[in-house]
Amino acid sequence: MLSVKNISFSYSGFLAIDGISFDVKEGEVLAILGESGSGKSTLLKLIYGVLDVDFGLISWKNQEILGPKNKLIAGPEFMKYVAQEFDLMPFTSVAENIGAHLSGFYPLEKKQRTDELLDVVGLSKFAAINVQFLSGGQKQRVALAKALARAPEVILLDEPFSHIDSFKKRPLRRRIFKYLKSKKIACLVATHDKNDVLSFADNILVIQEGRSLASAPPELLFKNPQHPSVAAFFSEYSCVDGDIYYAHQIKLASKGPFKARVVKSYFKGGKFLVEAAYKGGALFIEHNIYIAPGTLVFFSLDKSA
Protein backbone atom coordinates (compact mmCIF):
# COMPACT_ATOMS: atom_id res chain seq x y z
CA MET A 1 0.00 0.00 0.00
CA LEU A 2 1.17 3.52 -0.82
CA SER A 3 0.88 5.59 2.34
CA VAL A 4 1.04 9.40 2.37
CA LYS A 5 0.87 10.75 5.90
CA ASN A 6 0.36 14.44 6.66
CA ILE A 7 2.96 15.70 4.17
CA SER A 8 3.81 19.39 3.70
CA PHE A 9 6.17 21.16 1.31
CA SER A 10 7.20 24.80 0.87
CA TYR A 11 9.42 26.66 -1.58
CA SER A 12 10.54 30.29 -1.42
CA GLY A 13 8.33 30.76 1.62
CA PHE A 14 5.22 29.52 -0.22
CA LEU A 15 3.31 26.59 1.29
CA ALA A 16 2.59 24.44 -1.77
CA ILE A 17 1.38 21.25 -0.04
CA ASP A 18 -0.28 21.50 3.34
CA GLY A 19 -0.91 18.40 5.46
CA ILE A 20 -2.17 15.96 2.82
CA SER A 21 -2.81 12.30 3.73
CA PHE A 22 -4.18 9.30 1.83
CA ASP A 23 -3.59 5.59 1.12
CA VAL A 24 -3.65 3.74 -2.21
CA LYS A 25 -3.78 -0.06 -2.31
CA GLU A 26 -2.42 -2.34 -5.03
CA GLY A 27 -4.56 -2.09 -8.15
CA GLU A 28 -6.40 1.02 -6.95
CA VAL A 29 -6.70 4.27 -8.88
CA LEU A 30 -6.59 7.54 -6.97
CA ALA A 31 -7.54 10.60 -9.02
CA ILE A 32 -6.11 13.90 -7.84
CA LEU A 33 -8.36 16.68 -9.12
CA GLY A 34 -7.50 20.34 -8.93
CA GLU A 35 -7.21 23.47 -11.02
CA SER A 36 -3.88 24.63 -12.43
CA GLY A 37 -1.54 25.68 -9.62
CA SER A 38 -3.40 23.73 -6.96
CA GLY A 39 -0.38 21.51 -6.20
CA LYS A 40 -1.18 18.35 -8.20
CA SER A 41 2.19 18.09 -9.97
CA THR A 42 4.10 19.04 -6.82
CA LEU A 43 2.33 16.26 -4.93
CA LEU A 44 3.35 13.67 -7.54
CA LYS A 45 6.96 14.90 -7.49
CA LEU A 46 7.07 14.51 -3.71
CA ILE A 47 5.73 10.97 -3.98
CA TYR A 48 8.29 10.10 -6.67
CA GLY A 49 11.15 11.55 -4.63
CA VAL A 50 12.01 14.44 -6.94
CA LEU A 51 11.41 16.81 -4.01
CA ASP A 52 11.96 16.46 -0.26
CA VAL A 53 8.98 16.71 2.05
CA ASP A 54 9.31 19.30 4.81
CA PHE A 55 7.09 17.26 7.09
CA GLY A 56 5.33 13.90 6.99
CA LEU A 57 6.09 10.48 5.55
CA ILE A 58 5.63 8.71 2.20
CA SER A 59 6.04 4.93 1.98
CA TRP A 60 5.21 1.91 -0.18
CA LYS A 61 4.73 -1.40 1.63
CA ASN A 62 6.32 0.21 4.71
CA GLN A 63 9.42 1.23 2.72
CA GLU A 64 10.01 4.98 3.03
CA ILE A 65 10.35 6.90 -0.25
CA LEU A 66 13.25 9.32 0.06
CA GLY A 67 13.93 12.60 -1.73
CA PRO A 68 17.13 14.09 -3.18
CA LYS A 69 18.64 14.85 0.24
CA ASN A 70 18.96 11.11 0.86
CA LYS A 71 18.88 9.57 -2.61
CA LEU A 72 21.03 10.56 -5.59
CA ILE A 73 18.72 9.24 -8.30
CA ALA A 74 15.04 10.15 -8.00
CA GLY A 75 12.38 7.49 -8.20
CA PRO A 76 12.17 4.03 -6.63
CA GLU A 77 12.64 1.08 -8.99
CA PHE A 78 9.08 -0.11 -8.39
CA MET A 79 7.55 3.24 -9.41
CA LYS A 80 7.20 5.13 -12.71
CA TYR A 81 6.31 8.77 -13.24
CA VAL A 82 4.88 10.08 -16.51
CA ALA A 83 5.28 13.86 -16.50
CA GLN A 84 3.79 16.41 -18.88
CA GLU A 85 7.21 16.66 -20.55
CA PHE A 86 7.82 13.45 -22.48
CA ASP A 87 11.07 11.62 -21.76
CA LEU A 88 11.52 10.00 -25.15
CA MET A 89 14.30 9.27 -27.64
CA PRO A 90 13.18 11.23 -30.74
CA PHE A 91 15.50 9.61 -33.29
CA THR A 92 14.51 6.01 -32.57
CA SER A 93 11.31 4.14 -33.34
CA VAL A 94 8.21 3.88 -31.18
CA ALA A 95 8.93 0.18 -30.52
CA GLU A 96 12.54 0.93 -29.56
CA ASN A 97 11.42 3.61 -27.10
CA ILE A 98 8.99 1.23 -25.41
CA GLY A 99 11.48 -1.63 -25.26
CA ALA A 100 14.49 0.50 -24.29
CA HIS A 101 14.68 -0.80 -20.73
CA LEU A 102 13.65 -4.40 -21.44
CA SER A 103 16.31 -7.09 -21.44
CA GLY A 104 17.86 -7.91 -24.82
CA PHE A 105 18.72 -11.42 -23.59
CA TYR A 106 15.10 -12.49 -24.18
CA PRO A 107 14.24 -11.04 -27.61
CA LEU A 108 10.98 -12.99 -28.03
CA GLU A 109 9.64 -11.91 -24.62
CA LYS A 110 10.80 -8.34 -25.32
CA LYS A 111 8.91 -8.25 -28.62
CA GLN A 112 5.78 -9.77 -27.09
CA ARG A 113 5.84 -7.22 -24.26
CA THR A 114 6.40 -4.33 -26.67
CA ASP A 115 3.60 -5.52 -28.98
CA GLU A 116 1.25 -5.86 -25.99
CA LEU A 117 1.85 -2.26 -24.91
CA LEU A 118 1.64 -0.93 -28.47
CA ASP A 119 -1.84 -2.42 -28.57
CA VAL A 120 -2.79 -0.95 -25.18
CA VAL A 121 -1.94 2.59 -26.33
CA GLY A 122 -3.24 2.09 -29.87
CA LEU A 123 0.06 2.56 -31.70
CA SER A 124 0.64 -0.85 -33.28
CA LYS A 125 0.66 0.68 -36.78
CA PHE A 126 3.35 3.17 -35.74
CA ALA A 127 5.82 0.68 -34.23
CA ALA A 128 8.56 1.36 -36.80
CA ILE A 129 8.03 5.15 -37.04
CA ASN A 130 10.62 7.43 -35.44
CA VAL A 131 9.20 9.35 -32.48
CA GLN A 132 10.26 12.70 -33.95
CA PHE A 133 7.56 12.33 -36.61
CA LEU A 134 4.70 11.76 -34.16
CA SER A 135 2.11 14.25 -32.96
CA GLY A 136 2.05 15.44 -29.37
CA GLY A 137 -0.79 13.06 -28.53
CA GLN A 138 1.04 10.10 -30.05
CA LYS A 139 4.19 10.97 -28.10
CA GLN A 140 2.12 11.04 -24.93
CA ARG A 141 0.89 7.53 -25.68
CA VAL A 142 4.47 6.34 -26.27
CA ALA A 143 5.45 7.78 -22.88
CA LEU A 144 2.59 5.88 -21.21
CA ALA A 145 3.63 2.60 -22.84
CA LYS A 146 7.30 3.18 -21.99
CA ALA A 147 6.43 3.71 -18.31
CA LEU A 148 4.48 0.45 -18.24
CA ALA A 149 7.16 -1.62 -19.99
CA ARG A 150 8.89 -2.91 -16.85
CA ALA A 151 5.62 -3.54 -14.99
CA PRO A 152 5.87 -1.00 -12.16
CA GLU A 153 4.01 -1.57 -8.90
CA VAL A 154 3.03 2.11 -8.78
CA ILE A 155 2.55 4.57 -11.64
CA LEU A 156 2.12 8.33 -11.32
CA LEU A 157 0.40 10.08 -14.23
CA ASP A 158 0.44 13.87 -14.56
CA GLU A 159 -2.28 15.04 -16.99
CA PRO A 160 -1.74 11.85 -19.04
CA PHE A 161 -4.37 12.55 -21.72
CA SER A 162 -3.95 16.32 -22.14
CA HIS A 163 -2.44 16.19 -25.65
CA ILE A 164 -4.73 13.47 -27.02
CA ASP A 165 -7.72 14.12 -29.28
CA SER A 166 -11.13 13.48 -27.71
CA PHE A 167 -12.10 10.67 -30.10
CA LYS A 168 -8.82 8.86 -29.32
CA LYS A 169 -8.91 9.73 -25.62
CA ARG A 170 -12.09 7.83 -24.73
CA PRO A 171 -10.99 4.33 -25.87
CA LEU A 172 -7.43 4.96 -24.65
CA ARG A 173 -8.61 5.72 -21.12
CA ARG A 174 -10.62 2.52 -21.04
CA ARG A 175 -7.67 0.40 -22.23
CA ILE A 176 -5.13 2.02 -19.88
CA PHE A 177 -7.18 1.73 -16.71
CA LYS A 178 -8.35 -1.78 -17.60
CA TYR A 179 -4.70 -2.78 -18.07
CA LEU A 180 -3.65 -1.23 -14.73
CA LYS A 181 -6.43 -3.12 -12.93
CA SER A 182 -5.51 -6.41 -14.58
CA LYS A 183 -1.87 -6.02 -13.50
CA LYS A 184 -2.78 -4.74 -9.99
CA ILE A 185 -0.73 -1.57 -10.53
CA ALA A 186 -1.50 1.21 -8.07
CA CYS A 187 -2.12 4.43 -9.98
CA LEU A 188 -2.21 8.10 -9.03
CA VAL A 189 -3.46 10.32 -11.83
CA ALA A 190 -3.43 14.10 -11.56
CA THR A 191 -5.86 15.94 -13.82
CA HIS A 192 -8.11 18.97 -14.05
CA ASP A 193 -10.58 17.05 -16.25
CA LYS A 194 -13.09 14.85 -14.46
CA ASN A 195 -13.76 12.90 -17.69
CA ASP A 196 -10.24 11.45 -17.47
CA VAL A 197 -11.02 9.60 -14.25
CA LEU A 198 -14.69 9.67 -13.23
CA SER A 199 -15.46 6.20 -14.60
CA PHE A 200 -12.20 4.62 -13.48
CA ALA A 201 -11.07 6.04 -10.12
CA ASP A 202 -11.65 4.13 -6.90
CA ASN A 203 -11.25 7.37 -4.98
CA ILE A 204 -10.95 11.06 -5.82
CA LEU A 205 -8.87 13.57 -3.88
CA VAL A 206 -9.76 17.19 -4.63
CA ILE A 207 -7.04 19.66 -3.69
CA GLN A 208 -7.12 23.44 -3.64
CA GLU A 209 -4.15 25.67 -2.85
CA GLY A 210 -2.20 22.63 -1.65
CA ARG A 211 -4.85 21.45 0.80
CA SER A 212 -7.21 18.51 0.69
CA LEU A 213 -10.70 19.87 -0.01
CA ALA A 214 -12.53 16.54 -0.28
CA SER A 215 -11.75 12.84 -0.56
CA ALA A 216 -14.23 10.06 -1.37
CA PRO A 217 -15.28 7.53 -4.03
CA PRO A 218 -16.48 9.29 -7.22
CA GLU A 219 -20.20 8.60 -6.86
CA LEU A 220 -20.30 9.70 -3.23
CA LEU A 221 -18.33 12.86 -4.01
CA PHE A 222 -20.62 13.67 -6.93
CA LYS A 223 -23.80 13.20 -4.90
CA ASN A 224 -22.49 15.14 -1.90
CA PRO A 225 -20.04 17.78 -3.20
CA GLN A 226 -20.21 19.84 0.03
CA HIS A 227 -18.20 22.65 -1.58
CA PRO A 228 -18.71 24.70 -4.78
CA SER A 229 -15.15 23.99 -5.94
CA VAL A 230 -15.88 20.24 -5.75
CA ALA A 231 -19.20 20.56 -7.61
CA ALA A 232 -17.48 22.62 -10.33
CA PHE A 233 -15.33 19.62 -11.36
CA PHE A 234 -18.39 17.49 -12.06
CA SER A 235 -20.84 19.79 -13.81
CA GLU A 236 -22.42 23.21 -14.03
CA TYR A 237 -23.89 24.05 -10.65
CA SER A 238 -25.82 26.76 -8.83
CA CYS A 239 -26.03 27.84 -5.21
CA VAL A 240 -29.66 28.33 -4.19
CA ASP A 241 -30.27 29.57 -0.67
CA GLY A 242 -26.99 28.09 0.54
CA ASP A 243 -27.37 24.66 -1.08
CA ILE A 244 -25.52 23.31 -4.13
CA TYR A 245 -27.54 22.04 -7.10
CA TYR A 246 -26.35 20.66 -10.41
CA ALA A 247 -28.05 21.93 -13.56
CA HIS A 248 -30.00 18.68 -13.98
CA GLN A 249 -31.42 19.02 -10.45
CA ILE A 250 -33.16 22.31 -11.27
CA LYS A 251 -36.43 21.82 -13.15
CA LEU A 252 -38.56 24.39 -14.94
CA ALA A 253 -42.12 24.60 -13.65
CA SER A 254 -45.38 26.30 -14.62
CA LYS A 255 -45.40 28.10 -11.28
CA GLY A 256 -43.71 27.93 -7.91
CA PRO A 257 -41.79 29.80 -5.23
CA PHE A 258 -38.63 30.27 -7.34
CA LYS A 259 -38.39 32.44 -10.44
CA ALA A 260 -35.51 33.69 -12.59
CA ARG A 261 -34.88 35.62 -15.81
CA VAL A 262 -33.22 33.77 -18.71
CA VAL A 263 -29.90 35.25 -19.87
CA LYS A 264 -28.88 32.74 -22.55
CA SER A 265 -29.48 29.19 -23.73
CA TYR A 266 -26.43 27.12 -24.73
CA PHE A 267 -26.84 24.17 -27.10
CA LYS A 268 -25.25 21.03 -25.59
CA GLY A 269 -26.23 18.35 -28.06
CA GLY A 270 -29.31 16.58 -26.74
CA LYS A 271 -30.14 19.39 -24.30
CA PHE A 272 -29.74 23.09 -23.63
CA LEU A 273 -27.95 24.65 -20.67
CA VAL A 274 -30.08 27.61 -19.67
CA GLU A 275 -28.34 30.42 -17.82
CA ALA A 276 -30.69 32.59 -15.77
CA ALA A 277 -30.32 35.48 -13.34
CA TYR A 278 -31.44 34.71 -9.80
CA LYS A 279 -30.94 36.95 -6.75
CA GLY A 280 -28.01 38.74 -8.35
CA GLY A 281 -26.20 35.51 -9.33
CA ALA A 282 -26.17 32.97 -12.15
CA LEU A 283 -28.49 29.97 -12.16
CA PHE A 284 -27.92 27.03 -14.53
CA ILE A 285 -30.78 24.80 -15.64
CA GLU A 286 -30.64 21.76 -17.92
CA HIS A 287 -33.60 21.81 -20.29
CA ASN A 288 -34.63 20.01 -23.47
CA ILE A 289 -35.63 23.06 -25.55
CA TYR A 290 -34.26 26.53 -26.29
CA ILE A 291 -35.57 29.41 -24.14
CA ALA A 292 -35.19 32.96 -25.38
CA PRO A 293 -33.23 35.53 -23.36
CA GLY A 294 -35.42 37.73 -21.19
CA THR A 295 -38.01 35.01 -20.53
CA LEU A 296 -39.27 34.83 -16.93
CA VAL A 297 -39.27 31.21 -15.74
CA PHE A 298 -40.32 29.40 -12.59
CA PHE A 299 -38.25 26.49 -11.31
CA SER A 300 -38.21 23.76 -8.67
CA LEU A 301 -35.34 21.95 -6.95
CA ASP A 302 -34.83 18.18 -6.94
CA LYS A 303 -31.82 16.90 -4.99
CA SER A 304 -32.75 13.30 -5.79
CA ALA A 305 -32.36 13.80 -9.54
Short mmCIF file of C-alpha atoms in Angstrom, two decimals, residues 14 17 38 97 119 155 157 167 175 191 208 222 234 240 262 282 284 297 299:
data_model
loop_
_atom_site.label_atom_id
_atom_site.label_comp_id
_atom_site.label_asym_id
_atom_site.label_seq_id
_atom_site.Cartn_x
_atom_site.Cartn_y
_atom_site.Cartn_z
CA PHE A 14 5.22 29.52 -0.22
CA ILE A 17 1.38 21.25 -0.04
CA SER A 38 -3.40 23.73 -6.96
CA ASN A 97 11.42 3.61 -27.10
CA ASP A 119 -1.84 -2.42 -28.57
CA ILE A 155 2.55 4.57 -11.64
CA LEU A 157 0.40 10.08 -14.23
CA PHE A 167 -12.10 10.67 -30.10
CA ARG A 175 -7.67 0.40 -22.23
CA THR A 191 -5.86 15.94 -13.82
CA GLN A 208 -7.12 23.44 -3.64
CA PHE A 222 -20.62 13.67 -6.93
CA PHE A 234 -18.39 17.49 -12.06
CA VAL A 240 -29.66 28.33 -4.19
CA VAL A 262 -33.22 33.77 -18.71
CA ALA A 282 -26.17 32.97 -12.15
CA PHE A 284 -27.92 27.03 -14.53
CA VAL A 297 -39.27 31.21 -15.74
CA PHE A 299 -38.25 26.49 -11.31
#
